[in-house]
Structures are given as C-alpha cells and as structure tokens.
Coordinates of C-alpha atoms and ligand atoms in Angstrom, one line a residue:
M1 CA 0.1 -0.1 0.0
H2 CA 1.4 3.4 -0.9
G3 CA 1.3 6.3 1.5
L4 CA -1.2 9.1 0.7
M5 CA 1.3 11.9 0.6
Q6 CA 1.9 14.3 -2.3
D7 CA 4.7 13.4 -4.5
H8 CA 6.6 16.5 -5.7
P9 CA 10.0 15.9 -7.4
L10 CA 13.1 17.2 -5.7
L11 CA 14.1 19.8 -8.3
I12 CA 16.8 22.4 -8.2
S13 CA 14.3 25.1 -9.5
T14 CA 12.2 24.7 -6.4
L15 CA 15.1 25.8 -4.3
I16 CA 15.3 29.2 -6.0
R17 CA 11.6 29.5 -6.2
H18 CA 11.3 29.0 -2.5
A19 CA 14.2 31.5 -1.8
A20 CA 12.3 34.1 -4.1
E21 CA 9.0 33.6 -2.4
N22 CA 10.3 33.3 1.3
H23 CA 13.7 35.2 1.3
G24 CA 13.3 37.4 -1.7
R25 CA 15.0 40.4 -0.2
R26 CA 17.9 38.5 1.3
E27 CA 20.9 39.9 -0.2
V28 CA 23.6 38.2 -2.5
V29 CA 26.8 40.3 -2.5
S30 CA 29.6 39.9 -5.1
R31 CA 33.0 41.4 -5.7
L32 CA 33.2 41.9 -9.4
G33 CA 36.3 41.8 -11.7
D34 CA 37.0 45.5 -11.3
G35 CA 36.8 45.2 -7.4
S36 CA 33.6 47.0 -7.0
I37 CA 30.8 45.4 -4.9
H38 CA 27.5 44.4 -6.5
R39 CA 24.3 43.8 -4.6
T40 CA 21.3 41.8 -5.6
D41 CA 18.7 39.5 -3.9
Y42 CA 17.2 36.0 -4.3
A43 CA 14.0 37.3 -6.0
T44 CA 16.2 39.1 -8.7
I45 CA 18.3 36.0 -9.1
E46 CA 15.3 33.8 -9.5
Q47 CA 13.8 36.2 -12.0
R48 CA 17.1 36.4 -14.1
A49 CA 17.6 32.6 -13.9
R50 CA 14.3 32.2 -15.5
R51 CA 15.2 34.7 -18.3
L52 CA 18.5 32.6 -18.7
A53 CA 16.4 29.4 -18.9
R54 CA 14.2 31.1 -21.6
A55 CA 17.4 32.4 -23.5
L56 CA 18.8 28.7 -23.4
E57 CA 15.4 27.4 -24.6
S58 CA 15.2 29.8 -27.5
R59 CA 18.6 28.9 -28.7
G60 CA 17.7 25.2 -28.9
I61 CA 19.3 24.1 -25.6
R62 CA 17.3 21.1 -24.4
S63 CA 17.0 18.8 -21.5
G64 CA 20.2 16.9 -20.9
D65 CA 22.4 19.3 -23.0
R66 CA 25.5 20.4 -21.3
V67 CA 26.3 24.1 -20.6
A68 CA 29.8 24.9 -19.3
T69 CA 30.8 27.7 -16.9
L70 CA 34.3 28.9 -16.6
A71 CA 33.7 31.5 -13.9
W72 CA 34.5 32.9 -10.4
N73 CA 32.2 33.2 -7.4
T74 CA 29.7 35.9 -8.4
Y75 CA 26.0 36.3 -8.5
R76 CA 26.0 35.6 -12.3
H77 CA 27.5 32.2 -11.8
V78 CA 24.8 31.5 -9.0
E79 CA 22.2 32.4 -11.7
C80 CA 23.7 29.7 -14.0
F81 CA 23.4 27.2 -11.3
Y82 CA 19.6 27.8 -11.4
G83 CA 19.1 28.9 -15.1
V84 CA 20.8 26.0 -16.6
S85 CA 19.8 23.1 -14.2
G86 CA 16.2 24.5 -13.7
H87 CA 15.7 24.4 -17.4
G88 CA 16.8 20.7 -17.4
A89 CA 20.1 21.2 -19.0
V90 CA 23.3 20.1 -17.1
L91 CA 25.5 22.7 -15.6
H92 CA 29.1 21.8 -16.3
T93 CA 31.3 23.9 -13.9
V94 CA 34.9 24.0 -15.2
N95 CA 37.9 24.9 -13.2
P96 CA 39.9 27.7 -14.9
R97 CA 42.9 26.7 -13.0
L98 CA 43.4 23.4 -14.8
F99 CA 46.0 23.2 -17.5
H100 CA 44.6 24.3 -20.9
E101 CA 44.8 20.9 -22.4
Q102 CA 42.7 19.4 -19.4
I103 CA 40.0 22.3 -19.9
A104 CA 39.8 21.5 -23.5
Y105 CA 39.7 17.7 -22.9
I106 CA 36.7 17.9 -20.3
I107 CA 34.7 20.4 -22.5
R108 CA 35.2 18.0 -25.4
H109 CA 34.3 15.0 -23.3
A110 CA 31.1 16.7 -21.9
E111 CA 30.3 17.9 -25.3
D112 CA 29.4 21.2 -24.0
R113 CA 27.2 23.2 -26.4
V114 CA 27.4 26.6 -24.6
L115 CA 30.4 28.1 -22.7
V116 CA 29.6 30.9 -20.3
F117 CA 32.7 32.5 -18.9
D118 CA 34.1 35.5 -17.0
A119 CA 35.7 38.2 -19.3
D120 CA 39.1 37.9 -17.7
L121 CA 39.3 34.3 -18.7
L122 CA 39.0 35.2 -22.5
P123 CA 42.7 34.3 -23.0
I124 CA 42.1 30.7 -22.0
V125 CA 38.9 30.4 -24.1
E126 CA 40.7 31.9 -27.1
T127 CA 43.7 29.4 -26.6
I128 CA 41.4 26.3 -26.5
A129 CA 38.8 27.4 -29.0
P130 CA 40.4 25.3 -31.9
E131 CA 40.1 22.3 -29.7
I132 CA 36.6 22.6 -28.6
G133 CA 34.5 22.3 -31.8
C134 CA 31.4 21.1 -29.7
V135 CA 30.8 24.6 -28.4
E136 CA 28.3 26.6 -30.4
R137 CA 28.1 29.7 -28.4
F138 CA 30.5 31.7 -26.3
V139 CA 28.8 33.9 -23.8
V140 CA 30.7 36.4 -21.6
L141 CA 29.3 37.1 -18.0
C142 CA 29.0 40.9 -18.5
D143 CA 27.0 43.6 -20.3
R144 CA 27.6 44.9 -23.6
S145 CA 29.8 47.8 -22.3
G146 CA 32.0 45.3 -20.5
M147 CA 32.6 43.0 -23.5
P148 CA 36.2 42.2 -24.3
Q149 CA 37.3 42.3 -27.9
S150 CA 38.2 39.0 -29.6
E151 CA 39.6 38.7 -33.2
R152 CA 39.0 35.0 -33.1
L153 CA 35.5 34.3 -31.6
K154 CA 32.0 35.6 -32.0
L155 CA 31.1 36.5 -28.4
E156 CA 27.7 37.2 -26.9
A157 CA 27.1 39.3 -23.9
Y158 CA 25.2 37.4 -21.0
E159 CA 23.3 40.6 -20.1
D160 CA 21.9 40.8 -23.7
W161 CA 20.7 37.3 -23.2
I162 CA 19.0 38.2 -19.9
D163 CA 17.6 41.5 -21.4
G164 CA 16.4 39.8 -24.6
A165 CA 14.4 37.0 -22.8
D166 CA 10.9 37.6 -21.6
D167 CA 9.8 37.0 -18.0
D168 CA 7.0 34.4 -18.5
Y169 CA 9.1 31.3 -18.4
T170 CA 7.8 28.7 -15.9
W171 CA 10.1 26.2 -14.4
P172 CA 9.5 22.8 -16.1
N173 CA 8.4 19.7 -14.2
L174 CA 11.4 17.3 -14.5
D175 CA 12.3 13.7 -13.4
E176 CA 14.1 14.3 -10.1
R177 CA 16.6 11.7 -11.2
A178 CA 17.5 13.7 -14.2
A179 CA 21.2 14.8 -14.5
S180 CA 21.5 18.4 -13.1
S181 CA 25.3 19.2 -13.0
L182 CA 28.6 17.8 -13.9
C183 CA 32.0 18.2 -12.3
Y184 CA 35.3 16.7 -13.3
T185 CA 37.7 15.3 -10.8
S186 CA 41.2 16.7 -11.4
G187 CA 42.6 13.4 -12.4
T188 CA 45.9 13.3 -10.8
T189 CA 46.3 10.0 -12.4
G190 CA 44.9 9.3 -16.0
N191 CA 42.3 11.7 -17.6
P192 CA 39.8 13.7 -15.6
K193 CA 36.5 11.8 -14.9
G194 CA 33.1 13.4 -14.9
V195 CA 30.7 13.2 -11.8
L196 CA 27.2 13.6 -13.0
Y197 CA 24.8 14.7 -10.3
S198 CA 21.0 14.6 -10.2
H199 CA 18.3 17.0 -9.0
R200 CA 17.5 14.6 -6.3
S201 CA 21.0 13.8 -5.1
T202 CA 21.8 17.7 -5.1
L203 CA 18.6 18.4 -3.0
I204 CA 19.0 15.9 -0.4
H205 CA 22.7 16.6 -0.1
A206 CA 21.9 20.2 0.4
L207 CA 19.2 19.3 3.1
S208 CA 21.9 17.3 5.0
A209 CA 24.6 20.0 4.5
S210 CA 22.4 22.7 6.1
Q211 CA 21.6 20.6 9.2
A212 CA 22.9 21.6 12.7
D213 CA 25.6 18.8 12.6
G214 CA 26.5 19.8 9.1
F215 CA 27.1 23.6 8.3
S216 CA 24.4 24.5 10.9
L217 CA 23.0 27.1 8.4
S218 CA 20.1 29.4 9.1
G219 CA 18.5 32.5 7.7
L220 CA 20.5 34.6 10.1
D221 CA 23.8 33.6 8.6
A222 CA 26.0 35.5 6.1
V223 CA 27.9 32.9 4.3
M224 CA 31.1 33.3 2.3
P225 CA 32.1 30.5 -0.1
I226 CA 35.8 31.2 -0.5
A227 CA 36.0 27.7 -2.0
P228 CA 35.2 28.1 -5.6
L229 CA 31.7 27.4 -6.9
F230 CA 33.2 25.3 -9.6
H231 CA 34.8 22.8 -7.1
A232 CA 32.4 20.0 -6.3
N233 CA 29.1 21.9 -6.5
G234 CA 30.5 24.8 -4.6
W235 CA 30.4 22.6 -1.5
S236 CA 26.6 22.8 -1.8
L237 CA 26.6 26.5 -0.8
P238 CA 24.8 27.7 -4.0
Y239 CA 21.9 25.3 -2.9
A240 CA 22.1 25.4 0.8
C241 CA 22.1 29.1 1.2
P242 CA 18.9 30.0 -0.8
M243 CA 17.3 26.9 0.9
V244 CA 17.6 28.5 4.3
G245 CA 17.7 32.2 3.2
A246 CA 21.3 32.9 4.3
K247 CA 22.9 35.9 2.8
M248 CA 25.6 35.0 0.3
V249 CA 28.9 37.0 0.1
L250 CA 31.0 36.1 -3.0
P251 CA 34.6 37.2 -3.4
G252 CA 34.9 36.9 -7.2
H253 CA 38.5 36.3 -8.2
H254 CA 39.9 38.6 -5.6
M255 CA 41.4 35.9 -3.5
D256 CA 44.2 37.9 -1.7
A257 CA 43.9 38.1 2.1
G258 CA 43.2 41.8 2.2
S259 CA 40.3 41.6 -0.2
L260 CA 38.9 38.5 1.6
F261 CA 39.2 40.1 4.9
E262 CA 37.5 43.3 3.9
L263 CA 34.5 41.5 2.7
L264 CA 34.3 39.1 5.7
S265 CA 34.5 42.1 7.9
T266 CA 32.2 44.6 6.3
E267 CA 29.5 42.2 5.2
G268 CA 29.4 40.5 8.8
V269 CA 30.2 37.1 7.5
S270 CA 29.3 34.4 10.1
F271 CA 30.2 31.3 8.3
A272 CA 33.0 31.0 5.7
V273 CA 34.2 28.0 3.8
G274 CA 37.5 27.2 2.3
V275 CA 40.6 24.9 2.1
P276 CA 43.3 25.1 4.9
T277 CA 45.7 27.2 2.8
I278 CA 43.2 30.0 2.7
W279 CA 42.8 29.9 6.2
T280 CA 46.5 29.9 6.9
M281 CA 46.9 32.9 4.7
L282 CA 44.0 34.8 6.3
L283 CA 45.2 34.1 9.8
T284 CA 48.7 35.3 9.0
Y285 CA 47.3 38.5 7.4
M286 CA 45.2 39.1 10.4
S287 CA 47.8 38.7 13.0
E288 CA 50.1 41.1 11.1
Q289 CA 47.3 43.6 10.9
G290 CA 46.2 42.9 14.5
A291 CA 42.7 42.5 13.0
T292 CA 40.0 40.1 14.2
L293 CA 36.5 39.0 12.9
P294 CA 34.0 39.2 15.6
N295 CA 31.2 38.1 13.6
L296 CA 32.8 35.0 12.3
G297 CA 31.2 32.1 14.3
R298 CA 32.1 29.0 12.2
C299 CA 34.6 28.1 9.6
L300 CA 34.3 25.0 7.4
V301 CA 37.8 23.6 6.6
A302 CA 38.0 20.8 4.0
G303 CA 39.9 19.7 1.0
T304 CA 43.0 18.8 2.9
A305 CA 43.6 18.2 6.6
L306 CA 42.8 20.9 9.1
P307 CA 46.1 21.9 10.7
P308 CA 45.8 22.0 14.5
A309 CA 47.3 25.4 14.4
V310 CA 44.4 26.7 12.3
Q311 CA 41.9 25.2 14.6
K312 CA 43.6 26.9 17.6
S313 CA 44.1 30.3 16.2
L314 CA 40.5 30.5 14.8
K315 CA 39.3 29.7 18.3
D316 CA 41.8 31.6 20.5
V317 CA 42.1 34.7 18.5
H318 CA 38.7 35.1 16.7
G319 CA 36.4 32.9 18.9
A320 CA 35.5 30.9 15.8
I321 CA 34.8 27.2 15.5
A322 CA 36.7 25.3 12.9
I323 CA 34.5 22.6 11.4
H324 CA 36.5 19.9 9.6
A325 CA 34.9 18.1 6.9
W326 CA 35.9 15.4 4.4
G327 CA 34.6 14.8 1.0
M328 CA 35.3 14.4 -2.6
T329 CA 33.8 15.4 -6.0
E330 CA 32.2 11.9 -6.0
T331 CA 30.4 12.5 -2.8
S332 CA 28.9 15.8 -3.9
P333 CA 31.0 16.6 -1.8
I334 CA 30.0 15.9 2.0
G335 CA 31.1 12.6 3.3
T336 CA 31.8 13.3 7.0
V337 CA 31.7 16.3 9.3
G338 CA 33.5 16.8 12.6
T339 CA 30.9 18.2 14.8
P340 CA 30.8 17.0 18.4
T341 CA 28.5 14.1 19.6
A342 CA 27.1 14.3 23.2
E343 CA 29.9 11.9 24.2
V344 CA 32.7 13.8 22.6
D345 CA 31.4 17.1 23.9
T346 CA 32.0 16.1 27.4
L347 CA 35.6 14.9 26.9
P348 CA 38.3 16.9 28.6
E349 CA 39.4 20.0 26.5
V350 CA 42.5 18.7 24.9
E351 CA 40.9 15.3 24.0
R352 CA 37.9 17.1 22.6
A353 CA 40.0 19.3 20.4
V354 CA 42.1 16.3 19.1
Q355 CA 38.9 14.4 18.3
L356 CA 37.4 17.5 16.4
L357 CA 40.6 17.6 14.4
K358 CA 39.5 14.2 12.8
Q359 CA 37.6 14.4 9.5
G360 CA 34.4 13.5 11.4
R361 CA 31.4 11.3 11.3
V362 CA 28.8 10.6 8.8
P363 CA 25.5 12.3 8.4
Y364 CA 22.4 10.3 7.7
G365 CA 22.4 9.4 4.1
V366 CA 26.1 8.3 3.9
E367 CA 27.8 5.1 5.2
I368 CA 31.6 4.5 5.5
Q369 CA 33.8 1.5 6.0
V370 CA 37.5 1.3 6.8
R371 CA 38.8 -2.1 5.6
D372 CA 41.8 -4.1 6.8
S373 CA 44.5 -5.6 4.6
Q374 CA 42.3 -8.6 4.0
G375 CA 39.4 -6.7 2.7
G376 CA 37.5 -7.2 6.1
I377 CA 36.3 -4.5 8.3
A378 CA 39.0 -2.8 10.4
P379 CA 38.4 -2.5 14.1
R380 CA 37.0 0.8 15.3
D381 CA 39.9 1.4 17.5
G382 CA 41.2 4.7 16.0
E383 CA 44.6 3.2 15.1
T384 CA 44.2 0.5 12.6
F385 CA 44.4 2.2 9.1
G386 CA 43.1 0.9 5.8
P387 CA 41.3 1.9 2.6
L388 CA 38.1 4.0 3.1
W389 CA 35.0 3.0 1.3
V390 CA 31.8 5.0 1.1
R391 CA 28.3 4.7 -0.2
G392 CA 25.0 6.7 0.1
S393 CA 22.4 8.6 -2.0
W394 CA 24.7 11.4 -3.0
V395 CA 27.6 9.3 -3.8
A396 CA 28.7 8.6 -7.5
S397 CA 27.7 5.3 -9.0
G398 CA 30.1 5.6 -11.9
Y399 CA 31.6 8.2 -14.1
F400 CA 30.1 10.0 -17.0
K401 CA 30.1 8.0 -20.3
G402 CA 31.4 4.9 -18.2
E403 CA 34.8 6.3 -18.0
G404 CA 37.0 4.1 -15.7
G405 CA 34.7 1.1 -16.0
A406 CA 32.6 -0.2 -13.0
V407 CA 33.9 1.5 -9.9
L408 CA 31.5 0.0 -7.2
D409 CA 32.1 -3.2 -5.5
A410 CA 29.4 -5.9 -5.5
D411 CA 27.6 -4.3 -2.4
G412 CA 27.7 -0.8 -4.1
W413 CA 30.7 0.6 -2.1
F414 CA 32.8 3.3 -3.7
P415 CA 36.6 3.2 -3.1
T416 CA 37.7 6.7 -2.1
G417 CA 41.5 6.3 -2.6
D418 CA 41.9 7.5 1.0
V419 CA 43.4 5.7 3.8
A420 CA 41.8 6.2 7.2
T421 CA 41.1 5.0 10.7
W422 CA 37.7 5.1 12.5
D423 CA 37.1 5.0 16.3
R424 CA 34.6 4.0 18.8
Y425 CA 32.9 7.5 18.6
G426 CA 32.2 7.0 15.0
Y427 CA 34.8 9.5 13.8
M428 CA 36.9 8.8 10.8
K429 CA 40.4 10.2 10.4
I430 CA 42.2 10.4 7.0
T431 CA 45.8 9.4 7.5
D432 CA 46.6 9.6 3.7
R433 CA 45.8 9.3 0.2
T434 CA 46.6 5.8 -0.9
K435 CA 49.4 7.0 -3.1
D436 CA 50.8 9.5 -0.6
V437 CA 51.4 6.9 2.1
I438 CA 55.0 6.5 3.1
K439 CA 55.9 2.8 3.2
S440 CA 58.9 2.4 5.5
G441 CA 60.2 -1.1 6.1
G442 CA 56.6 -2.6 5.3
E443 CA 55.0 -0.1 7.9
W444 CA 53.0 2.8 6.9
I445 CA 53.9 6.3 8.0
S446 CA 50.8 8.8 7.7
S447 CA 52.2 11.8 5.7
I448 CA 49.3 13.9 7.0
D449 CA 50.3 13.4 10.8
V450 CA 53.8 14.4 10.0
E451 CA 52.8 17.4 8.2
N452 CA 50.5 18.5 11.0
A453 CA 53.1 18.1 13.6
A454 CA 55.5 20.3 11.5
M455 CA 52.7 22.8 10.9
S456 CA 52.4 23.3 14.5
H457 CA 55.8 24.9 14.6
P458 CA 55.4 28.7 14.9
K459 CA 57.8 29.4 12.1
V460 CA 56.3 27.0 9.6
A461 CA 53.9 28.2 6.9
L462 CA 53.4 25.0 4.9
A463 CA 54.6 21.4 5.2
A464 CA 54.6 18.4 3.0
A465 CA 56.0 15.0 3.9
V466 CA 56.8 12.7 0.9
S467 CA 58.3 9.4 0.4
A468 CA 62.0 9.2 -0.8
F469 CA 63.8 6.0 -1.9
H470 CA 65.8 4.4 0.8
P471 CA 68.1 1.4 0.1
K472 CA 67.2 -0.4 3.5
W473 CA 63.7 0.7 4.3
D474 CA 62.3 1.1 0.8
E475 CA 60.9 4.5 1.6
R476 CA 61.5 7.1 4.3
P477 CA 59.9 10.5 4.9
V478 CA 61.4 13.7 3.6
L479 CA 59.9 17.0 4.9
V480 CA 59.5 19.9 2.7
I481 CA 58.9 23.2 4.4
V482 CA 57.9 26.7 3.4
P483 CA 58.9 28.9 6.5
K484 CA 56.7 31.9 7.5
A485 CA 57.9 35.2 5.9
G486 CA 61.1 36.6 7.4
Q487 CA 61.6 33.4 9.7
Q488 CA 64.9 31.5 9.9
L489 CA 64.5 27.8 10.8
T490 CA 67.1 25.0 10.7
R491 CA 66.7 21.2 10.1
E492 CA 68.0 20.6 13.6
E493 CA 65.6 23.0 15.3
L494 CA 62.6 21.4 13.3
L495 CA 63.6 17.8 14.0
E496 CA 64.2 18.5 17.7
F497 CA 60.7 20.0 17.9
L498 CA 59.0 17.0 16.1
T499 CA 60.9 14.4 18.2
P500 CA 58.3 14.3 21.2
L501 CA 55.4 14.6 18.8
M502 CA 55.8 11.2 16.9
A503 CA 57.1 7.7 17.0
K504 CA 61.0 7.7 16.4
W505 CA 60.7 5.9 13.2
W506 CA 58.2 8.4 11.8
L507 CA 60.9 11.3 12.1
P508 CA 61.8 12.6 8.7
D509 CA 65.2 11.7 7.4
D510 CA 65.8 15.0 5.9
V511 CA 64.2 18.5 5.8
V512 CA 64.2 20.7 2.7
F513 CA 63.4 24.3 2.9
V514 CA 61.8 25.9 -0.1
S515 CA 60.2 29.4 -0.8
E516 CA 57.0 28.0 -2.3
M517 CA 55.1 24.6 -3.0
P518 CA 53.8 23.4 -6.2
M519 CA 50.0 23.4 -6.0
T520 CA 47.0 21.7 -7.6
A521 CA 44.2 23.5 -9.3
T522 CA 42.1 22.9 -6.3
G523 CA 44.6 24.4 -3.8
K524 CA 46.3 21.2 -2.7
I525 CA 50.0 20.6 -2.4
L526 CA 51.2 18.8 -5.6
K527 CA 52.7 15.8 -3.7
A528 CA 53.3 13.7 -6.8
K529 CA 55.7 16.6 -8.1
L530 CA 57.5 16.8 -4.8
R531 CA 58.0 13.1 -4.7
E532 CA 59.5 13.1 -8.2
Q533 CA 61.7 16.0 -7.2
Y534 CA 62.9 14.4 -3.9
W535 CA 62.9 10.7 -4.7
H536 CA 66.6 10.3 -4.8
R537 CA 67.3 12.6 -1.9
L538 CA 68.3 10.0 0.5
A539 CA 70.0 7.6 -1.9
Ligands
ADP601 P1 40.7 17.1 -6.3 O1 41.5 15.8 -6.1 O2 40.4 17.5 -7.6 O3 41.0 18.1 -5.4 P2 38.4 16.2 -4.6 O4 37.8 17.4 -4.2 O5 37.4 15.3 -5.2 O6 39.3 16.7 -5.9 O7 39.5 15.6 -3.7 C1 39.0 14.8 -2.7 C2 40.1 14.3 -1.9 O8 40.6 15.4 -1.1 C3 39.7 13.3 -0.9 O9 39.7 12.0 -1.5 C4 40.8 13.4 0.1 O10 42.0 12.8 -0.3 C5 41.1 14.9 0.1 N1 40.4 15.5 1.2 C6 39.2 16.1 1.1 N2 38.8 16.6 2.4 C7 39.9 16.3 3.1 C8 40.2 16.5 4.6 N3 39.3 17.1 5.4 N4 41.4 15.9 5.1 C9 42.2 15.3 4.3 N5 42.0 15.0 3.1 C10 40.8 15.6 2.4

C-alpha cells in the first residue's frame, strides 16, 4: 500500500523559487572583476535565472544538453546554477586553474554546447577554442559595455541574453533523477573523470549539509564560499544558502587576504568555507594587521587536513569554531563532518579538540567503511588504518560515459582512494591518500600526521611529507617546508621540535626548505611533483 502523501519531485528550481518567495529580499553580495561591490537578492536571481532558462530554450538548448561555466564566485555564476539546471540542461562547472589541455579535454568529453565565462578568462577560451568544436556559443558574463574584444571568436554578452528574454518562463516539471550538474575530478592519475549529479542527489545533499551537525545554516547567517563554486558543487553552498535564506557573500576572483578580509568584515560574515591554505593565509594576514573577525562564528575547513594551528588560532584569536569536513567530488562533496556528539562534547578540552581535528562522522545518508588488509572491516580502534569506502544517496555510482569502467564493489561501495582510521565514537580520520602513504620497511607512516606536527611549529607556513627512496627501508619521509615570511628555521631545530610529537621511526630523514610549494588546481600541495623531485634525496 502506498502512502497518501503528495509526490513532488526534488528539483533544483524549487530551491530558488522557495528563496524568491520566502527570502526574496535576502542579499547576495559579489565582488566583481574591477573590485567593485554588487548587490542583488534572491527574488532578482530567480527572475534572471528564469530569463537565462528562456534564453537557452530559445537557442535550442534542451533537457540533458551540457552548458559549461568557466567562472569565479559571483551572482551571475549562481544564476547559472539555477537557469541551466532549472531548465533541465546540465551545468558543467569547469575549473579555470586546470591546464589548458585538461580544460579542452573535459569540455570536449562533456560535449558542452554553450560556454559561459568571465571576461578575464577570455585568453584561456581563445587558446582552447580550436580544440572545442562542440561549443556553439561563447557567452561572456558581462553587459555589452564590459565586453572584451576577440579577433577569433564571436562573443555574446550574458546581459543581452537576460535582457532579450521575456519573463514568462515557468520552471518545467522534470524527473528528479535527471542529471543536473557535472564536475570533473582533477585526475591526478589518468584523464579527468566526470561526476554527474542529479536534482534529487543535489537536493538531499543540500538538506543534509544545512543541518545543525552539518554547516548549521540558518537564515540569520551571512555565508562566504571562499572555496570556488566550480569545485564539487561549491560545497553545496549555492543550494544550501537559498534553501535557508542565508545571505551569500561572493569574493569573485579577488582571493588575496586583504580583499577577503575586507568582505568578511564589512559584510558581517558568520560562516565561511575554504581549504586550509586559505585559512593559513588569512590568519597570517590578520595577525600582522592585528585584526579580528568578531562576527565569524564558524569556518568549514576541508579539501586537505585541518592543521591544529588553524583550529587553535581561529578559536583563541577570533572565537570561531573550525568545522573539519571530508569529502570528494564523487560524494557531492560531503562525506563526513567533524561536529561533536554528546559523548565527545564532554571529553576533557584537549581530547575534545583532538577528536574534532579528525575528519568527522557521517550524516544520515552516507555510510563509510574502513577495511583491513584482508578486505574485512577494520576494528573501530582509531589506530588500524586501511582503505576508506563510502556509499550513499549522494555518492557517485560511476563516471560520465562509463569512464574508468565499473567503480563500485558488489555491495555498492565506492573506493575513495583515501586511507583512514575510525574510532569508537564513529569518527573517521584520514591518514593519507593511498598514493601518498610513506611505506617504511613494510609499515605505513601517515604523511598527514607528520605534516600536521610540522605545521604546529610557529615558524612553519606550509609542510609536505613525501616518500623518498631508501636502500634499506624502501621509503623514508622527507619533509618539505615553506617557512613563514622573515623566519629562519634550521633542520635541527625542526627535528628537535618534532621528536616528542611522533614515534621515532616516523621522524623525517631529511628536511628541505623551499620558498613555495607546487599546488594543484584545487589548492592542494602537488605531492606527486615533490615526490618526483626528492625521490633520490636519501640515496
Ligand atoms: P581534487 O583531487 O580534484 O581536489 P576532490 O575534491 O574530489 O578533488 O578531492 C577529494 C580528496 O581530497 C579526498 O579523496 C581526500 O584525499 C582529500 N580531502 C578532502 N577533504 C579532506 C580532509 N578534510 N582531510 C584530508 N584530506 C581531504
């Protein structure tokens, strides 16, 4: 017997319609390319998203067609999240920081019919244009007066599309399982692979993300996604903010500490989201300026491990809670969030802080497993580490166009490529990526633990532990360090500092000081490059 409840499909358009009707005047603030501040609201965004949908429809873009964006965090990009997916087309957010060949590859692979991009990214688009024959229209996110000149391409102004479309578009009723957006993983090995989200997965993920033990979002929040909207669905914020009526504060491409701080402060941001390197940069800037952010209550830190030093200074200096989360493009992205349970909340302060440095526990809707070396389930002792598997309603079941073949095991579990422990409180801790583990004499050293210990030295800005070839032990750790500006640090001083913090056999065999780290397009240290560089360091 079926229940007698109404059956409304979970559609992305229902989110922005809800926001327009119930939080219509709630602001969305953006820093534009020229540094100026632009203000709009959810009612206007919904109206313009409908016009965008109409513009797409009148140009023959149909359900399932892919529309790519190459864009920074601004209100126009948010409009695309709704105009494109709401119309039934698939929003393909492309990361402009990828290599040009990768951008061209994924646009071709996705068969994007339209490319919508920010004006300052025209040089990339012009370079790859000969490689992306699938793209029929090039639309610049500006009005006619802001249009850049292009000798090679016929460009159209986004604002002309919006102005030229009438207002009477109504959001179509779609299958909630229809594809809504597409993100490619950066593909550190092999070609990038596309993760294809559905309206349903996106909506239930956003419902979960906004819960108290997720981002704890409410209409009272002012939220700044410092993490790019093109990375893993903007960590759900373009969906979760309108869902609850939170103000959005979007930094555009002005990612320097001064510009970010100014927006965080003047717009009263209460919740901000970014990778650890962003937080390290902001905290250094604020300590140099003697500035604090009294409104900032919570910071979500994910993408790479939360360094204890960041957790501590956010709390001690700014009174803000660092919420540590783990996820990946394939998990929409939220897999676990490190908020306290009742049990953890009553632990002594130091133990509680250590617990909350872990990547956290699953929300309803996700299941995880840490497996042992025989493929069985590892004990929940917080010590045994093994491969991490995940499954749930917002976890990928495969890649776009079957790339990479079947990825799930017989019971539907997805292999994350991460190595983790889990403990009796239900908290998971990432100890490494499978390929970054340092295998010393058959035992595993967690590169993340070594890095975190090094990062707690007051003179260290960035640390990376990588394996180097060793004739006796196969691999031994080498620590690569970027010291804080103006600080002198020696190898001996650092090793002495690390000695009480880890098992003796985990201590790095060598320390290298560099002025900068090679970084990936998603703001992570490019360990593969460092490994290649220092592989023979100990030979
Ligand atoms: P990319 O590799 O392109 O950055 P993803 O965002 O999908 O794409 O990366 C997901 C990976 O990032 C995870 O598998 C994990 O290795 C790492 N990661 C994400 N969050 C954390 C975290 N809080 N701590 C440690 N590693 C993390």
